[in-house]
Amino acid sequence: MHQPQTDLPQRLLTPGPTAVPPRVLEELAQPIIHHRTKQFREIFSDLSQQLQQILGTQGPVLSIAGSGTTAFEAAQVCLARPTSQVITIASGKFGERWQDVYDRYAEAMALEQVRINVPWGEPVPLAQVAQALCEHPRASVVTVVHSETSTATVNDVRSIADLTRRSDALLIVDGITSVGALACEMDVWGIDCLVTGSQKAMMLPPGLGFVGLGKQALYRLDQIDYALPVYNLDLRKWVASYQKADVPFTPPVPLVRAAKVACNMILEQGLDAVWQQTRRRAEGTRAALRAMGLRLISSHPSDSLTGAYYPDGVDDSIRHRLRKKHGIHLAGGQDGRGGCWKGKIFRISHMGYVDIEDTRAALLALESELREAGAIGSQTRALPAFDDVGG
Ligand SMILES: *Cc1c(COP(=O)(O)O)cnc(C)c1O
């Protein structure tokens, strides 16, 4: 990593990519092995079993080279039935992206998209999902983002799964910032397809997408008797290889090895403990930001990350100062159809390899910069609020 002149410890608290533990980094430096070998198949098979535990499924969890978007697009294309309707829920930038993806395939697959767009910062109301399912009984797919990273908002995926279970539609969930951070239990909740990526809560560098497939999703793939408009992203190829502990195309071997180490760390700590730790960081951070007088961006915050509006007189240049003076890396806001948050908000991650001291350091630095900008009073002390719930 590029070191600034000051040599400050760098704390990467952006909600993806996130920091990678040393054990995982060391594994990445191992010599390359060939992937058509018993050695690789053993690693791959161990990883697949760990991923099943982390996603909470008995079904296959495919490891696909690419980013989270690659994996989600594959699920979208392969699971939608041609000439059907697809119900797409967007409550932020990523939900909107999945709408854009279906726009691209709409003609080739004769899809009609039924969009549910929610104002940014709000979760999707269940009644709207129920109504869409009722009005479109032939819908083949529902897509939803569990933890909408752009708005730091969590959707009630468990209840949405209860609704889709009673319909013919398969539920595809973007769990890219929920799996490994929040409870998200594929089989118990009845999620048909759960997608995540390596660089958020999984403590890995970018480069792998994971696709969990439930029984109904596998059945849907089996039923395909038409030409899919994709090749590399044809999940049937990945499932066929998976059954032989293999992958159809050359995998990013170092990442696969590292993924096994990272998943092992998550399972050693225990999923419940990981979720609880993430929640405490989030609750503490929300308390600290409120103590600073900041307004959160979400009415229904996700525990994976926290976002807040900048107070009057403060703009995005504060992130530059946090980086330069304190080595603290936060994310800013994004623009989309349901909101224009560029330059207006900041976001801080609680996912994965975040030490409590990282969070404290970020809050202290933020408080100090806000004070310097005259945006909070000299009496403000955010850390006691954090330690009450976060420590
Ligand atoms: C980061 C993110 C994505 C996109 O993942 P890429 O790996 O950048 O393609 C999608 N959805 C959510 C919720 C995310 O946080």
Short mmCIF file of C-alpha atoms and ligand atoms in Angstrom, two decimals:
data_model
loop_
_atom_site.label_atom_id
_atom_site.label_comp_id
_atom_site.label_asym_id
_atom_site.label_seq_id
_atom_site.Cartn_x
_atom_site.Cartn_y
_atom_site.Cartn_z
CA MET A 1 0.00 0.00 0.00
CA HIS A 2 1.16 3.53 -0.78
CA GLN A 3 2.41 5.10 2.44
CA PRO A 4 1.76 8.78 3.02
CA GLN A 5 4.75 10.90 4.08
CA THR A 6 3.56 10.91 7.66
CA ASP A 7 3.67 7.09 7.96
CA LEU A 8 0.54 7.17 10.05
CA PRO A 9 -1.13 3.80 10.51
CA GLN A 10 -3.77 3.67 7.80
CA ARG A 11 -7.23 2.63 8.92
CA LEU A 12 -9.35 1.56 5.99
CA LEU A 13 -12.91 2.06 7.20
CA THR A 14 -14.60 2.35 3.83
CA PRO A 15 -17.56 -0.01 3.37
CA GLY A 16 -15.65 -1.97 0.78
CA PRO A 17 -12.95 -2.68 0.13
CA THR A 18 -12.19 -3.34 3.77
CA ALA A 19 -8.99 -4.18 5.67
CA VAL A 20 -7.55 -7.68 5.26
CA PRO A 21 -6.05 -9.53 8.28
CA PRO A 22 -2.32 -10.40 8.14
CA ARG A 23 -3.03 -14.16 8.12
CA VAL A 24 -5.05 -13.72 4.95
CA LEU A 25 -2.42 -11.47 3.35
CA GLU A 26 0.25 -14.10 4.06
CA GLU A 27 -1.80 -16.78 2.36
CA LEU A 28 -2.07 -14.57 -0.72
CA ALA A 29 1.72 -14.66 -1.01
CA GLN A 30 1.89 -18.45 -1.31
CA PRO A 31 3.25 -19.93 -4.56
CA ILE A 32 0.74 -20.45 -7.36
CA ILE A 33 -0.49 -23.99 -7.71
CA HIS A 34 -2.25 -25.42 -10.73
CA HIS A 35 -6.00 -25.57 -10.35
CA ARG A 36 -6.55 -28.91 -12.07
CA THR A 37 -4.93 -30.75 -9.17
CA LYS A 38 -6.06 -32.68 -6.13
CA GLN A 39 -4.41 -30.04 -3.95
CA PHE A 40 -6.55 -27.28 -5.39
CA ARG A 41 -9.73 -29.36 -5.36
CA GLU A 42 -9.22 -30.05 -1.65
CA ILE A 43 -8.80 -26.36 -0.88
CA PHE A 44 -11.80 -25.51 -3.02
CA SER A 45 -13.94 -28.15 -1.43
CA ASP A 46 -13.02 -26.97 2.10
CA LEU A 47 -13.83 -23.41 1.11
CA SER A 48 -17.17 -24.43 -0.35
CA GLN A 49 -18.17 -26.14 2.89
CA GLN A 50 -17.16 -23.10 4.93
CA LEU A 51 -19.15 -20.85 2.63
CA GLN A 52 -22.19 -23.06 3.06
CA GLN A 53 -21.96 -22.51 6.81
CA ILE A 54 -21.47 -18.77 6.45
CA LEU A 55 -24.40 -18.36 4.04
CA GLY A 56 -26.47 -20.84 6.01
CA THR A 57 -27.28 -23.25 3.22
CA GLN A 58 -27.07 -26.91 2.30
CA GLY A 59 -26.99 -25.88 -1.35
CA PRO A 60 -23.93 -25.13 -3.45
CA VAL A 61 -22.11 -21.84 -2.93
CA LEU A 62 -20.28 -20.98 -6.13
CA SER A 63 -17.06 -18.94 -6.05
CA ILE A 64 -16.96 -16.89 -9.21
CA ALA A 65 -14.03 -14.76 -10.35
CA GLY A 66 -15.13 -11.16 -10.60
CA SER A 67 -16.67 -8.57 -8.33
CA GLY A 68 -19.97 -8.77 -6.50
CA THR A 69 -21.66 -7.32 -9.55
CA THR A 70 -20.41 -10.21 -11.72
CA ALA A 71 -21.96 -12.71 -9.34
CA PHE A 72 -25.25 -10.85 -8.99
CA GLU A 73 -25.62 -10.34 -12.73
CA ALA A 74 -25.09 -14.08 -13.24
CA ALA A 75 -27.89 -14.85 -10.79
CA GLN A 76 -30.20 -12.28 -12.36
CA VAL A 77 -29.78 -13.57 -15.90
CA CYS A 78 -29.82 -17.27 -15.13
CA LEU A 79 -32.79 -17.27 -12.75
CA ALA A 80 -35.20 -14.96 -14.59
CA ARG A 81 -37.54 -16.82 -16.92
CA PRO A 82 -37.80 -15.34 -20.43
CA THR A 83 -41.09 -13.51 -21.18
CA SER A 84 -41.79 -13.16 -17.45
CA GLN A 85 -41.86 -10.25 -15.08
CA VAL A 86 -39.07 -9.43 -12.67
CA ILE A 87 -39.79 -7.44 -9.52
CA THR A 88 -36.81 -5.28 -8.61
CA ILE A 89 -36.65 -3.49 -5.28
CA ALA A 90 -34.35 -0.48 -5.11
CA SER A 91 -33.76 1.52 -1.96
CA GLY A 92 -30.36 2.85 -2.98
CA LYS A 93 -27.57 2.76 -5.52
CA PHE A 94 -27.12 -1.01 -5.56
CA GLY A 95 -30.79 -1.86 -5.90
CA GLU A 96 -30.85 0.60 -8.78
CA ARG A 97 -27.88 -1.18 -10.35
CA TRP A 98 -29.82 -4.46 -10.43
CA GLN A 99 -32.60 -2.61 -12.23
CA ASP A 100 -30.05 -1.37 -14.78
CA VAL A 101 -28.79 -4.92 -15.28
CA TYR A 102 -32.28 -6.20 -16.09
CA ASP A 103 -32.75 -3.24 -18.45
CA ARG A 104 -29.81 -4.60 -20.44
CA TYR A 105 -31.31 -8.07 -20.75
CA ALA A 106 -34.93 -6.95 -21.10
CA GLU A 107 -34.97 -7.24 -24.87
CA ALA A 108 -32.95 -10.43 -25.24
CA MET A 109 -35.10 -12.19 -22.63
CA ALA A 110 -38.40 -10.35 -23.18
CA LEU A 111 -38.53 -9.35 -19.52
CA GLU A 112 -40.95 -6.88 -18.08
CA GLN A 113 -39.48 -5.11 -15.11
CA VAL A 114 -41.73 -4.21 -12.19
CA ARG A 115 -39.80 -1.62 -10.24
CA ILE A 116 -40.28 -0.79 -6.58
CA ASN A 117 -38.28 2.34 -5.82
CA VAL A 118 -38.06 3.59 -2.27
CA PRO A 119 -36.65 6.99 -1.20
CA TRP A 120 -33.05 6.64 -0.09
CA GLY A 121 -32.59 6.08 3.62
CA GLU A 122 -35.82 4.10 3.93
CA PRO A 123 -36.31 0.33 3.90
CA VAL A 124 -38.79 -1.15 1.44
CA PRO A 125 -42.30 -1.37 2.95
CA LEU A 126 -43.43 -5.01 2.98
CA ALA A 127 -46.89 -4.03 1.79
CA GLN A 128 -45.39 -2.80 -1.50
CA VAL A 129 -43.67 -6.12 -2.07
CA ALA A 130 -46.84 -8.05 -1.21
CA GLN A 131 -48.84 -5.88 -3.60
CA ALA A 132 -46.36 -6.31 -6.47
CA LEU A 133 -46.39 -10.08 -6.00
CA CYS A 134 -50.17 -10.09 -5.93
CA GLU A 135 -50.47 -7.94 -9.08
CA HIS A 136 -47.84 -9.94 -10.96
CA PRO A 137 -48.46 -13.60 -10.18
CA ARG A 138 -46.28 -14.63 -13.13
CA ALA A 139 -43.20 -12.83 -11.83
CA SER A 140 -40.23 -15.19 -11.99
CA VAL A 141 -37.82 -13.27 -9.78
CA VAL A 142 -37.68 -10.70 -6.97
CA THR A 143 -34.40 -8.91 -6.32
CA VAL A 144 -33.61 -7.07 -3.11
CA VAL A 145 -30.54 -5.70 -1.34
CA HIS A 146 -30.29 -6.84 2.28
CA SER A 147 -27.89 -4.19 3.51
CA GLU A 148 -28.07 -1.25 1.07
CA THR A 149 -24.54 0.08 1.42
CA SER A 150 -25.19 3.38 -0.33
CA THR A 151 -27.79 4.36 2.28
CA ALA A 152 -26.57 2.26 5.25
CA THR A 153 -30.08 0.80 5.46
CA VAL A 154 -31.20 -2.74 6.17
CA ASN A 155 -34.20 -4.34 4.46
CA ASP A 156 -36.35 -6.94 6.18
CA VAL A 157 -35.26 -9.81 3.94
CA ARG A 158 -36.65 -12.47 6.23
CA SER A 159 -40.20 -11.12 5.86
CA ILE A 160 -39.73 -10.57 2.13
CA ALA A 161 -38.68 -14.21 1.83
CA ASP A 162 -41.89 -15.21 3.64
CA LEU A 163 -43.81 -13.37 0.91
CA THR A 164 -41.90 -14.76 -2.07
CA ARG A 165 -42.05 -18.29 -0.69
CA ARG A 166 -45.80 -18.20 -1.25
CA SER A 167 -45.34 -17.22 -4.91
CA ASP A 168 -43.58 -18.75 -7.91
CA ALA A 169 -40.97 -16.02 -7.86
CA LEU A 170 -37.44 -16.79 -6.74
CA LEU A 171 -35.89 -14.36 -4.27
CA ILE A 172 -32.38 -13.19 -5.19
CA VAL A 173 -30.76 -11.34 -2.29
CA ASP A 174 -27.76 -9.02 -2.54
CA GLY A 175 -25.99 -9.90 0.70
CA ILE A 176 -22.76 -8.21 -0.30
CA THR A 177 -22.57 -6.18 2.92
CA SER A 178 -24.68 -8.47 5.06
CA VAL A 179 -23.21 -11.97 4.80
CA GLY A 180 -20.52 -12.13 7.48
CA ALA A 181 -21.79 -8.98 9.19
CA LEU A 182 -25.49 -9.45 9.97
CA ALA A 183 -27.68 -12.47 10.50
CA CYS A 184 -28.60 -13.66 7.01
CA GLU A 185 -29.61 -17.30 6.99
CA MET A 186 -30.36 -18.54 3.54
CA ASP A 187 -32.15 -21.83 4.14
CA VAL A 188 -33.90 -20.91 7.38
CA TRP A 189 -35.23 -17.68 5.91
CA GLY A 190 -36.09 -19.24 2.56
CA ILE A 191 -33.78 -17.20 0.33
CA ASP A 192 -33.49 -18.87 -3.09
CA CYS A 193 -30.27 -17.22 -4.12
CA LEU A 194 -27.87 -15.30 -1.90
CA VAL A 195 -24.98 -13.38 -3.41
CA THR A 196 -21.99 -11.85 -1.68
CA GLY A 197 -18.55 -10.55 -2.57
CA SER A 198 -15.09 -10.98 -1.15
CA GLN A 199 -14.12 -7.40 -0.29
CA LYS A 200 -16.73 -6.31 2.24
CA ALA A 201 -17.49 -8.40 5.31
CA MET A 202 -15.47 -11.44 4.22
CA MET A 203 -12.07 -9.89 5.08
CA LEU A 204 -10.68 -10.52 1.60
CA PRO A 205 -9.37 -8.41 -1.26
CA PRO A 206 -11.76 -7.77 -4.16
CA GLY A 207 -11.98 -10.41 -6.88
CA LEU A 208 -14.42 -13.15 -5.90
CA GLY A 209 -18.20 -13.25 -5.90
CA PHE A 210 -20.12 -15.98 -4.06
CA VAL A 211 -23.50 -17.31 -5.19
CA GLY A 212 -25.52 -19.56 -2.91
CA LEU A 213 -28.28 -21.54 -4.61
CA GLY A 214 -31.29 -23.07 -2.88
CA LYS A 215 -33.36 -26.02 -4.11
CA GLN A 216 -35.80 -23.93 -6.12
CA ALA A 217 -33.00 -22.00 -7.78
CA LEU A 218 -31.25 -25.23 -8.77
CA TYR A 219 -34.53 -26.54 -10.13
CA ARG A 220 -34.99 -23.35 -12.15
CA LEU A 221 -31.51 -23.79 -13.67
CA ASP A 222 -32.37 -27.37 -14.56
CA GLN A 223 -35.48 -26.22 -16.39
CA ILE A 224 -33.60 -23.91 -18.76
CA ASP A 225 -34.33 -25.04 -22.31
CA TYR A 226 -33.45 -21.80 -24.12
CA ALA A 227 -30.21 -20.07 -25.05
CA LEU A 228 -28.98 -17.98 -22.13
CA PRO A 229 -27.54 -14.65 -23.32
CA VAL A 230 -24.35 -15.26 -21.29
CA TYR A 231 -21.44 -17.71 -21.46
CA ASN A 232 -18.99 -17.23 -18.58
CA LEU A 233 -21.89 -16.27 -16.32
CA ASP A 234 -23.97 -19.36 -17.12
CA LEU A 235 -24.46 -20.72 -13.60
CA ARG A 236 -25.18 -24.21 -14.94
CA LYS A 237 -21.50 -24.48 -15.90
CA TRP A 238 -20.48 -23.43 -12.40
CA VAL A 239 -22.87 -25.85 -10.71
CA ALA A 240 -21.71 -28.77 -12.88
CA SER A 241 -18.06 -28.06 -12.01
CA TYR A 242 -18.88 -27.42 -8.36
CA GLN A 243 -20.23 -30.93 -8.03
CA LYS A 244 -16.74 -32.16 -8.92
CA ALA A 245 -15.08 -29.67 -6.52
CA ASP A 246 -13.96 -27.74 -9.55
CA VAL A 247 -14.51 -24.52 -11.46
CA PRO A 248 -15.18 -24.14 -15.18
CA PHE A 249 -12.53 -21.48 -15.84
CA THR A 250 -9.14 -20.66 -14.34
CA PRO A 251 -9.86 -19.40 -10.81
CA PRO A 252 -7.92 -16.68 -8.95
CA VAL A 253 -6.04 -19.37 -7.01
CA PRO A 254 -4.42 -17.08 -4.39
CA LEU A 255 -7.81 -15.55 -3.60
CA VAL A 256 -9.43 -18.96 -3.25
CA ARG A 257 -6.71 -20.02 -0.83
CA ALA A 258 -7.02 -16.77 1.09
CA ALA A 259 -10.80 -17.15 1.18
CA LYS A 260 -10.40 -20.45 2.96
CA VAL A 261 -8.26 -18.77 5.63
CA ALA A 262 -10.65 -15.82 6.02
CA CYS A 263 -13.72 -18.07 6.26
CA ASN A 264 -11.91 -20.16 8.81
CA MET A 265 -11.32 -17.04 10.92
CA ILE A 266 -15.01 -16.13 10.72
CA LEU A 267 -16.11 -19.64 11.70
CA GLU A 268 -13.52 -19.89 14.48
CA GLN A 269 -14.89 -16.72 16.03
CA GLY A 270 -18.41 -17.96 15.39
CA LEU A 271 -21.03 -16.28 13.25
CA ASP A 272 -23.07 -15.16 16.25
CA ALA A 273 -20.03 -13.53 17.81
CA VAL A 274 -19.16 -11.82 14.52
CA TRP A 275 -22.69 -10.45 14.14
CA GLN A 276 -22.72 -9.28 17.74
CA GLN A 277 -19.37 -7.54 17.39
CA THR A 278 -20.53 -5.76 14.25
CA ARG A 279 -23.72 -4.69 16.00
CA ARG A 280 -21.83 -3.28 18.97
CA ARG A 281 -19.53 -1.23 16.71
CA ALA A 282 -22.58 0.04 14.87
CA GLU A 283 -24.61 0.87 17.98
CA GLY A 284 -21.63 2.62 19.53
CA THR A 285 -20.95 4.60 16.37
CA ARG A 286 -24.57 5.67 16.04
CA ALA A 287 -24.56 6.83 19.68
CA ALA A 288 -21.30 8.73 19.17
CA LEU A 289 -22.51 10.46 16.00
CA ARG A 290 -25.73 11.46 17.72
CA ALA A 291 -23.69 12.82 20.63
CA MET A 292 -21.88 14.99 18.06
CA GLY A 293 -25.26 16.27 16.92
CA LEU A 294 -25.09 14.55 13.52
CA ARG A 295 -28.12 13.17 11.72
CA LEU A 296 -27.99 9.58 10.46
CA ILE A 297 -28.86 8.95 6.81
CA SER A 298 -31.03 5.94 7.53
CA SER A 299 -34.35 5.51 9.30
CA HIS A 300 -33.54 1.80 9.62
CA PRO A 301 -29.76 1.52 9.92
CA SER A 302 -27.78 -1.51 8.89
CA ASP A 303 -25.15 -2.64 11.37
CA SER A 304 -22.60 -3.18 8.59
CA LEU A 305 -21.87 0.49 8.28
CA THR A 306 -23.07 3.86 9.52
CA GLY A 307 -23.75 6.97 7.48
CA ALA A 308 -24.46 10.52 8.57
CA TYR A 309 -25.07 13.89 6.94
CA TYR A 310 -22.35 16.49 7.22
CA PRO A 311 -23.43 19.30 9.55
CA ASP A 312 -23.75 22.87 8.22
CA GLY A 313 -20.42 24.35 7.23
CA VAL A 314 -18.73 20.99 6.64
CA ASP A 315 -18.18 19.40 3.24
CA ASP A 316 -16.51 16.37 1.72
CA SER A 317 -13.03 17.93 2.15
CA ILE A 318 -13.20 16.70 5.75
CA ARG A 319 -12.57 13.17 4.41
CA HIS A 320 -9.38 14.41 2.82
CA ARG A 321 -8.24 15.88 6.15
CA LEU A 322 -9.17 12.67 7.98
CA ARG A 323 -6.97 10.74 5.56
CA LYS A 324 -4.03 13.12 5.56
CA LYS A 325 -3.91 14.08 9.21
CA HIS A 326 -5.28 10.95 10.87
CA GLY A 327 -4.88 8.07 8.41
CA ILE A 328 -8.65 7.48 8.60
CA HIS A 329 -10.33 6.40 5.36
CA LEU A 330 -14.09 6.95 5.19
CA ALA A 331 -16.42 6.80 2.20
CA GLY A 332 -18.53 9.65 0.88
CA GLY A 333 -21.98 9.61 -0.68
CA GLN A 334 -23.26 8.58 -4.10
CA ASP A 335 -25.84 9.95 -6.50
CA GLY A 336 -28.67 7.91 -7.93
CA ARG A 337 -32.32 7.95 -8.86
CA GLY A 338 -33.63 7.95 -5.29
CA GLY A 339 -31.14 10.38 -3.79
CA CYS A 340 -28.25 12.79 -4.43
CA TRP A 341 -25.83 12.27 -1.61
CA LYS A 342 -22.49 13.05 -3.24
CA GLY A 343 -20.65 15.55 -1.03
CA LYS A 344 -23.41 15.51 1.58
CA ILE A 345 -22.76 12.44 3.66
CA PHE A 346 -20.00 10.16 4.88
CA ARG A 347 -20.04 6.44 5.68
CA ILE A 348 -17.94 4.32 8.02
CA SER A 349 -17.72 0.53 7.91
CA HIS A 350 -18.03 -1.90 10.82
CA MET A 351 -17.53 -5.00 8.70
CA GLY A 352 -14.87 -7.65 8.95
CA TYR A 353 -11.41 -6.88 10.24
CA VAL A 354 -12.28 -3.75 12.24
CA ASP A 355 -10.65 -3.44 15.59
CA ILE A 356 -12.52 -1.48 18.23
CA GLU A 357 -9.55 0.88 18.33
CA ASP A 358 -10.04 1.59 14.62
CA THR A 359 -13.59 2.71 15.28
CA ARG A 360 -12.58 4.78 18.31
CA ALA A 361 -9.74 6.40 16.38
CA ALA A 362 -12.10 7.30 13.54
CA LEU A 363 -14.66 8.84 15.88
CA LEU A 364 -12.01 10.79 17.78
CA ALA A 365 -10.52 12.14 14.55
CA LEU A 366 -13.96 13.03 13.21
CA GLU A 367 -14.83 14.83 16.42
CA SER A 368 -11.60 16.77 16.33
CA GLU A 369 -12.04 17.81 12.69
CA LEU A 370 -15.67 18.81 13.26
CA ARG A 371 -14.60 20.90 16.23
CA GLU A 372 -11.89 22.57 14.17
CA ALA A 373 -14.50 23.36 11.51
CA GLY A 374 -16.68 24.97 14.20
CA ALA A 375 -19.41 22.43 13.59
CA ILE A 376 -19.58 21.11 17.14
CA GLY A 377 -19.03 22.73 20.51
CA SER A 378 -15.91 22.34 22.58
CA GLN A 379 -17.88 20.44 25.21
CA THR A 380 -18.87 17.64 22.83
CA ARG A 381 -17.41 14.27 23.76
CA ALA A 382 -18.48 11.43 21.51
CA LEU A 383 -16.40 8.62 22.96
CA PRO A 384 -18.32 8.12 26.21
CA ALA A 385 -21.42 7.58 24.08
CA PHE A 386 -19.52 5.06 21.99
CA ASP A 387 -18.08 3.21 24.98
CA ASP A 388 -21.52 2.93 26.57
CA VAL A 389 -22.71 0.63 23.82
CA GLY A 390 -19.82 -0.01 21.46
CA GLY A 391 -17.05 -1.00 23.82
C1 LIG B 1 -20.18 -3.19 -2.97
C2 LIG B 1 -21.57 -3.60 -3.24
C3 LIG B 1 -21.97 -4.07 -4.49
C4 LIG B 1 -21.05 -4.11 -5.68
O1 LIG B 1 -20.04 -5.00 -5.50
P1 LIG B 1 -18.77 -4.95 -6.48
O2 LIG B 1 -17.89 -5.98 -5.87
O3 LIG B 1 -18.23 -3.57 -6.40
O4 LIG B 1 -19.25 -5.30 -7.82
C5 LIG B 1 -23.27 -4.49 -4.65
N1 LIG B 1 -24.15 -4.43 -3.64
C6 LIG B 1 -23.82 -3.97 -2.43
C7 LIG B 1 -24.85 -3.94 -1.35
C8 LIG B 1 -22.51 -3.54 -2.19
O5 LIG B 1 -22.16 -3.07 -0.99
#
